PDB file of C-alpha atoms in Angstrom:
ATOM      1  CA  MET U   1       5.088 -19.388 -28.217  1.00 58.00           C
ATOM      2  CA  LEU U   2       3.704 -22.348 -26.307  1.00 55.00           C
ATOM      3  CA  ARG U   3       6.961 -24.234 -26.814  1.00 62.00           C
ATOM      4  CA  LYS U   4       8.956 -21.284 -25.443  1.00 69.00           C
ATOM      5  CA  LEU U   5       6.643 -21.138 -22.367  1.00 61.00           C
ATOM      6  CA  TYR U   6       7.037 -24.825 -21.830  1.00 59.00           C
ATOM      7  CA  ASP U   7      10.808 -24.623 -22.111  1.00 66.00           C
ATOM      8  CA  TRP U   8      10.936 -21.675 -19.716  1.00 65.00           C
ATOM      9  CA  THR U   9       8.773 -23.495 -17.189  1.00 64.00           C
ATOM     10  CA  MET U  10      10.981 -26.573 -17.455  1.00 62.00           C
ATOM     11  CA  SER U  11      14.096 -24.425 -16.921  1.00 69.00           C
ATOM     12  CA  LEU U  12      12.466 -22.711 -13.917  1.00 70.00           C
ATOM     13  CA  ALA U  13      11.653 -26.102 -12.444  1.00 69.00           C
ATOM     14  CA  ALA U  14      15.425 -26.853 -12.288  1.00 70.00           C
ATOM     15  CA  THR U  15      16.402 -23.523 -10.604  1.00 78.00           C
ATOM     16  CA  ARG U  16      17.138 -23.020  -6.925  1.00 84.00           C
ATOM     17  CA  HIS U  17      13.991 -20.864  -6.699  1.00 87.00           C
ATOM     18  CA  ALA U  18      11.641 -23.540  -8.057  1.00 88.00           C
ATOM     19  CA  GLU U  19      10.385 -24.801  -4.721  1.00 92.00           C
ATOM     20  CA  LYS U  20       9.717 -21.314  -3.440  1.00 92.00           C
ATOM     21  CA  ALA U  21       7.776 -20.572  -6.615  1.00 86.00           C
ATOM     22  CA  LEU U  22       5.835 -23.792  -6.306  1.00 91.00           C
ATOM     23  CA  GLY U  23       4.901 -23.083  -2.721  1.00 93.00           C
ATOM     24  CA  SER U  24       3.910 -19.486  -3.553  1.00 88.00           C
ATOM     25  CA  VAL U  25       1.742 -20.469  -6.461  1.00 86.00           C
ATOM     26  CA  SER U  26       0.112 -23.308  -4.477  1.00 90.00           C
ATOM     27  CA  PHE U  27      -0.560 -20.888  -1.600  1.00 94.00           C
ATOM     28  CA  ILE U  28      -2.091 -18.048  -3.606  1.00 88.00           C
ATOM     29  CA  GLU U  29      -4.008 -20.305  -5.975  1.00 85.00           C
ATOM     30  CA  SER U  30      -6.129 -21.510  -3.067  1.00 87.00           C
ATOM     31  CA  SER U  31      -7.517 -18.125  -2.301  1.00 84.00           C
ATOM     32  CA  VAL U  32      -7.347 -15.823  -5.331  1.00 80.00           C
ATOM     33  CA  PHE U  33      -5.023 -16.777  -8.192  1.00 75.00           C
ATOM     34  CA  PRO U  34      -6.658 -18.489 -11.146  1.00 70.00           C
ATOM     35  CA  ILE U  35      -3.694 -20.601 -12.375  1.00 73.00           C
ATOM     36  CA  PRO U  36      -3.169 -23.993 -10.633  1.00 77.00           C
ATOM     37  CA  PRO U  37       0.202 -25.081  -9.281  1.00 83.00           C
ATOM     38  CA  ASP U  38       0.315 -27.976 -11.712  1.00 81.00           C
ATOM     39  CA  VAL U  39       2.000 -25.685 -14.244  1.00 79.00           C
ATOM     40  CA  LEU U  40       5.046 -25.812 -12.046  1.00 84.00           C
ATOM     41  CA  LEU U  41       4.574 -29.128 -10.289  1.00 88.00           C
ATOM     42  CA  ILE U  42       4.548 -31.175 -13.491  1.00 84.00           C
ATOM     43  CA  PRO U  43       7.822 -29.868 -14.949  1.00 83.00           C
ATOM     44  CA  MET U  44       9.499 -29.922 -11.563  1.00 88.00           C
ATOM     45  CA  VAL U  45       8.682 -33.601 -11.037  1.00 90.00           C
ATOM     46  CA  LEU U  46       9.650 -34.409 -14.636  1.00 84.00           C
ATOM     47  CA  SER U  47      12.909 -32.482 -14.121  1.00 81.00           C
ATOM     48  CA  GLU U  48      13.825 -34.223 -10.823  1.00 86.00           C
ATOM     49  CA  ARG U  49      11.652 -37.332 -10.471  1.00 88.00           C
ATOM     50  CA  ALA U  50      13.306 -38.498  -7.237  1.00 91.00           C
ATOM     51  CA  ARG U  51      11.920 -35.434  -5.457  1.00 93.00           C
ATOM     52  CA  TRP U  52       8.294 -36.173  -6.284  1.00 94.00           C
ATOM     53  CA  LEU U  53       7.267 -36.677  -2.627  1.00 96.00           C
ATOM     54  CA  ARG U  54       8.886 -33.416  -1.594  1.00 96.00           C
ATOM     55  CA  TYR U  55       7.166 -31.442  -4.384  1.00 96.00           C
ATOM     56  CA  ALA U  56       3.727 -33.032  -3.611  1.00 96.00           C
ATOM     57  CA  PHE U  57       4.199 -32.182   0.057  1.00 97.00           C
ATOM     58  CA  ILE U  58       5.095 -28.550  -0.716  1.00 97.00           C
ATOM     59  CA  CYS U  59       2.044 -28.229  -2.961  1.00 95.00           C
ATOM     60  CA  THR U  60      -0.278 -29.830  -0.441  1.00 96.00           C
ATOM     61  CA  ILE U  61       0.882 -27.843   2.592  1.00 97.00           C
ATOM     62  CA  SER U  62       1.107 -24.535   0.749  1.00 96.00           C
ATOM     63  CA  SER U  63      -2.289 -25.072  -0.800  1.00 95.00           C
ATOM     64  CA  VAL U  64      -3.965 -25.861   2.538  1.00 96.00           C
ATOM     65  CA  LEU U  65      -2.317 -22.769   4.121  1.00 97.00           C
ATOM     66  CA  GLY U  66      -3.579 -20.708   1.146  1.00 96.00           C
ATOM     67  CA  ALA U  67      -7.016 -22.285   1.677  1.00 95.00           C
ATOM     68  CA  LEU U  68      -6.972 -20.905   5.245  1.00 96.00           C
ATOM     69  CA  LEU U  69      -6.310 -17.481   3.756  1.00 95.00           C
ATOM     70  CA  GLY U  70      -9.337 -17.969   1.501  1.00 93.00           C
ATOM     71  CA  TYR U  71     -11.365 -19.075   4.517  1.00 94.00           C
ATOM     72  CA  ALA U  72     -10.246 -15.947   6.449  1.00 93.00           C
ATOM     73  CA  ILE U  73     -11.198 -13.733   3.504  1.00 90.00           C
ATOM     74  CA  GLY U  74     -14.695 -15.232   3.574  1.00 88.00           C
ATOM     75  CA  ALA U  75     -14.984 -15.074   7.337  1.00 90.00           C
ATOM     76  CA  PHE U  76     -13.571 -11.639   8.050  1.00 90.00           C
ATOM     77  CA  LEU U  77     -13.482  -9.727   4.769  1.00 85.00           C
ATOM     78  CA  TYR U  78     -16.436 -11.138   2.870  1.00 79.00           C
ATOM     79  CA  GLU U  79     -18.064  -7.800   2.006  1.00 78.00           C
ATOM     80  CA  THR U  80     -14.885  -5.932   1.084  1.00 81.00           C
ATOM     81  CA  VAL U  81     -12.745  -8.697  -0.471  1.00 73.00           C
ATOM     82  CA  GLY U  82     -14.691 -11.926  -0.642  1.00 68.00           C
ATOM     83  CA  GLN U  83     -17.744 -10.624  -2.453  1.00 73.00           C
ATOM     84  CA  PRO U  84     -15.713  -9.026  -5.264  1.00 79.00           C
ATOM     85  CA  ILE U  85     -13.782 -12.272  -5.772  1.00 71.00           C
ATOM     86  CA  LEU U  86     -16.979 -14.264  -5.864  1.00 67.00           C
ATOM     87  CA  ALA U  87     -18.447 -11.636  -8.190  1.00 75.00           C
ATOM     88  CA  PHE U  88     -15.535 -12.200 -10.492  1.00 76.00           C
ATOM     89  CA  TYR U  89     -16.478 -15.864 -10.707  1.00 70.00           C
ATOM     90  CA  GLY U  90     -20.183 -14.980 -11.074  1.00 71.00           C
ATOM     91  CA  LYS U  91     -21.393 -16.288  -7.697  1.00 66.00           C
ATOM     92  CA  GLU U  92     -22.172 -13.150  -5.664  1.00 65.00           C
ATOM     93  CA  ASN U  93     -25.940 -13.700  -5.720  1.00 66.00           C
ATOM     94  CA  ALA U  94     -25.897 -17.387  -4.816  1.00 61.00           C
ATOM     95  CA  PHE U  95     -24.624 -16.785  -1.273  1.00 65.00           C
ATOM     96  CA  GLU U  96     -27.929 -16.741   0.674  1.00 62.00           C
ATOM     97  CA  GLN U  97     -29.473 -19.523  -1.357  1.00 64.00           C
ATOM     98  CA  VAL U  98     -26.888 -22.112  -0.556  1.00 65.00           C
ATOM     99  CA  ALA U  99     -25.365 -20.953   2.750  1.00 71.00           C
ATOM    100  CA  GLY U 100     -27.539 -23.240   4.932  1.00 69.00           C
ATOM    101  CA  TRP U 101     -27.215 -26.231   2.686  1.00 67.00           C
ATOM    102  CA  TYR U 102     -23.479 -25.648   2.399  1.00 70.00           C
ATOM    103  CA  ASN U 103     -22.876 -25.681   6.164  1.00 69.00           C
ATOM    104  CA  GLU U 104     -24.407 -29.198   6.251  1.00 70.00           C
ATOM    105  CA  TRP U 105     -22.842 -30.651   3.073  1.00 67.00           C
ATOM    106  CA  GLY U 106     -19.984 -28.238   2.355  1.00 71.00           C
ATOM    107  CA  GLY U 107     -17.193 -30.624   3.338  1.00 76.00           C
ATOM    108  CA  TRP U 108     -18.077 -32.690   0.276  1.00 74.00           C
ATOM    109  CA  GLY U 109     -17.988 -29.586  -1.922  1.00 73.00           C
ATOM    110  CA  VAL U 110     -14.583 -28.674  -0.568  1.00 78.00           C
ATOM    111  CA  LEU U 111     -13.345 -32.228  -1.210  1.00 74.00           C
ATOM    112  CA  PHE U 112     -14.747 -32.111  -4.768  1.00 70.00           C
ATOM    113  CA  ALA U 113     -13.064 -28.758  -5.503  1.00 71.00           C
ATOM    114  CA  ALA U 114      -9.750 -29.848  -3.850  1.00 72.00           C
ATOM    115  CA  VAL U 115      -9.436 -32.840  -6.132  1.00 70.00           C
ATOM    116  CA  THR U 116     -10.801 -31.629  -9.438  1.00 64.00           C
ATOM    117  CA  PRO U 117     -10.160 -28.653 -11.789  1.00 63.00           C
ATOM    118  CA  PHE U 118     -13.102 -26.859 -10.163  1.00 67.00           C
ATOM    119  CA  PRO U 119     -11.792 -23.463  -8.857  1.00 73.00           C
ATOM    120  CA  TYR U 120     -10.964 -24.353  -5.242  1.00 79.00           C
ATOM    121  CA  LYS U 121     -10.642 -20.711  -4.201  1.00 83.00           C
ATOM    122  CA  VAL U 122     -14.357 -20.151  -4.588  1.00 80.00           C
ATOM    123  CA  LEU U 123     -15.174 -22.733  -1.979  1.00 82.00           C
ATOM    124  CA  THR U 124     -12.392 -21.676   0.364  1.00 88.00           C
ATOM    125  CA  ILE U 125     -13.905 -18.170   0.497  1.00 86.00           C
ATOM    126  CA  PHE U 126     -17.439 -19.469   0.622  1.00 83.00           C
ATOM    127  CA  SER U 127     -16.557 -21.824   3.452  1.00 88.00           C
ATOM    128  CA  GLY U 128     -15.285 -18.902   5.554  1.00 90.00           C
ATOM    129  CA  ALA U 129     -18.242 -16.704   4.670  1.00 85.00           C
ATOM    130  CA  THR U 130     -20.811 -19.354   5.625  1.00 84.00           C
ATOM    131  CA  GLY U 131     -18.893 -20.443   8.725  1.00 86.00           C
ATOM    132  CA  LEU U 132     -18.222 -24.032   7.652  1.00 87.00           C
ATOM    133  CA  ASN U 133     -16.686 -25.915  10.579  1.00 89.00           C
ATOM    134  CA  LEU U 134     -12.982 -25.042  10.430  1.00 93.00           C
ATOM    135  CA  LEU U 135     -11.779 -28.540  11.417  1.00 93.00           C
ATOM    136  CA  VAL U 136     -13.981 -30.113   8.748  1.00 90.00           C
ATOM    137  CA  PHE U 137     -12.598 -27.579   6.183  1.00 91.00           C
ATOM    138  CA  VAL U 138      -8.930 -28.287   7.092  1.00 94.00           C
ATOM    139  CA  VAL U 139      -9.259 -32.090   7.199  1.00 92.00           C
ATOM    140  CA  VAL U 140     -11.107 -32.215   3.897  1.00 90.00           C
ATOM    141  CA  SER U 141      -8.660 -29.795   2.330  1.00 92.00           C
ATOM    142  CA  VAL U 142      -5.624 -31.860   3.418  1.00 94.00           C
ATOM    143  CA  ILE U 143      -7.257 -35.075   2.094  1.00 91.00           C
ATOM    144  CA  GLY U 144      -8.373 -33.569  -1.189  1.00 89.00           C
ATOM    145  CA  ARG U 145      -5.301 -31.484  -2.026  1.00 91.00           C
ATOM    146  CA  GLY U 146      -3.051 -34.317  -0.875  1.00 91.00           C
ATOM    147  CA  MET U 147      -4.856 -36.804  -3.111  1.00 88.00           C
ATOM    148  CA  ARG U 148      -4.539 -34.513  -6.052  1.00 86.00           C
ATOM    149  CA  PHE U 149      -0.939 -33.474  -5.759  1.00 90.00           C
ATOM    150  CA  PHE U 150       0.463 -36.804  -4.551  1.00 91.00           C
ATOM    151  CA  LEU U 151      -1.335 -38.735  -7.291  1.00 86.00           C
ATOM    152  CA  VAL U 152      -0.081 -36.335 -10.012  1.00 84.00           C
ATOM    153  CA  SER U 153       3.426 -36.439  -8.630  1.00 89.00           C
ATOM    154  CA  TRP U 154       3.464 -40.233  -8.228  1.00 90.00           C
ATOM    155  CA  LEU U 155       2.219 -40.768 -11.819  1.00 85.00           C
ATOM    156  CA  LEU U 156       4.965 -38.465 -13.096  1.00 88.00           C
ATOM    157  CA  TYR U 157       7.521 -40.244 -10.954  1.00 91.00           C
ATOM    158  CA  ARG U 158       6.363 -43.664 -11.982  1.00 88.00           C
ATOM    159  CA  PHE U 159       5.969 -42.978 -15.781  1.00 85.00           C
ATOM    160  CA  GLY U 160       8.281 -39.893 -16.056  1.00 78.00           C
ATOM    161  CA  ALA U 161      10.227 -40.434 -19.271  1.00 68.00           C
ATOM    162  CA  PRO U 162       7.315 -41.630 -21.419  1.00 78.00           C
ATOM    163  CA  ILE U 163       5.051 -38.965 -19.977  1.00 72.00           C
ATOM    164  CA  ARG U 164       7.600 -36.254 -20.750  1.00 64.00           C
ATOM    165  CA  VAL U 165       7.940 -37.496 -24.371  1.00 68.00           C
ATOM    166  CA  PHE U 166       4.121 -37.636 -24.607  1.00 72.00           C
ATOM    167  CA  ILE U 167       3.787 -34.069 -23.198  1.00 63.00           C
ATOM    168  CA  GLU U 168       6.463 -32.689 -25.484  1.00 59.00           C
ATOM    169  CA  LYS U 169       4.939 -34.436 -28.525  1.00 69.00           C
ATOM    170  CA  ASN U 170       1.329 -33.408 -27.696  1.00 67.00           C
ATOM    171  CA  LEU U 171       1.915 -29.993 -26.033  1.00 57.00           C
ATOM    172  CA  GLY U 172      -0.677 -28.118 -28.061  1.00 65.00           C
ATOM    173  CA  LEU U 173      -3.364 -30.774 -27.465  1.00 70.00           C
ATOM    174  CA  LEU U 174      -2.598 -31.035 -23.748  1.00 67.00           C
ATOM    175  CA  PHE U 175      -2.593 -27.235 -23.331  1.00 62.00           C
ATOM    176  CA  THR U 176      -5.979 -27.107 -25.037  1.00 70.00           C
ATOM    177  CA  LEU U 177      -7.315 -29.889 -22.773  1.00 73.00           C
ATOM    178  CA  PHE U 178      -5.934 -28.115 -19.707  1.00 65.00           C
ATOM    179  CA  MET U 179      -7.621 -24.879 -20.736  1.00 63.00           C
ATOM    180  CA  VAL U 180     -10.920 -26.663 -21.425  1.00 72.00           C
ATOM    181  CA  LEU U 181     -10.835 -28.165 -17.931  1.00 68.00           C
ATOM    182  CA  LEU U 182      -9.845 -24.832 -16.315  1.00 62.00           C
ATOM    183  CA  ILE U 183     -12.532 -22.835 -18.170  1.00 64.00           C
ATOM    184  CA  GLY U 184     -15.019 -25.702 -17.632  1.00 69.00           C
ATOM    185  CA  GLY U 185     -14.472 -25.284 -13.892  1.00 64.00           C
ATOM    186  CA  PHE U 186     -15.287 -21.536 -14.064  1.00 58.00           C
ATOM    187  CA  VAL U 187     -18.338 -22.301 -16.259  1.00 64.00           C
ATOM    188  CA  ALA U 188     -19.487 -24.857 -13.734  1.00 64.00           C
ATOM    189  CA  ILE U 189     -19.322 -22.234 -11.006  1.00 56.00           C
ATOM    190  CA  ARG U 190     -21.399 -19.761 -13.017  1.00 60.00           C
ATOM    191  CA  TYR U 191     -24.118 -22.122 -14.330  1.00 63.00           C
ATOM    192  CA  VAL U 192     -24.195 -25.275 -12.139  1.00 56.00           C
ATOM    193  CA  PHE U 193     -23.670 -24.047  -8.557  1.00 51.00           C
TER     194      PHE U 193
END
């Protein structure tokens, strides 16, 4: 089943709708969707390595625009939309405890979440709900998401063929590692922050 999903994703990466799908996933992942855009970015760059800059740019811009949606959810819809999303990730009770601290140091938190597997959407919503300076939020988001997507894309561009062989040979192991990092991010939200 995993091989079929991988083959389907690789085939989607080569279709005329791939860039729209990449932009859409990058956008919605920054505010509510739990699956990161890497599931499309990686096969797209491996499929057309010469377009790595374009794909990284699409991911970065779409992700930052989606982060603004998350910020708006936190700022304007916290009680009706933001709180249930934070509750889903187990963080609804932590709001008051960290709001003051977050407004002083939150830019670093956003940068951390933008670069790592930590669920970025939690901090986009939290940033809006606590009123983190919007300029700080946008600048840190552009830097963090850009670092992440451009680095991944460049590595795939630079080492494409061997990485593709490695991925295809170790698909099960890599999928397990990806899931551990993804779930680890959610666990970190619940128990660390």
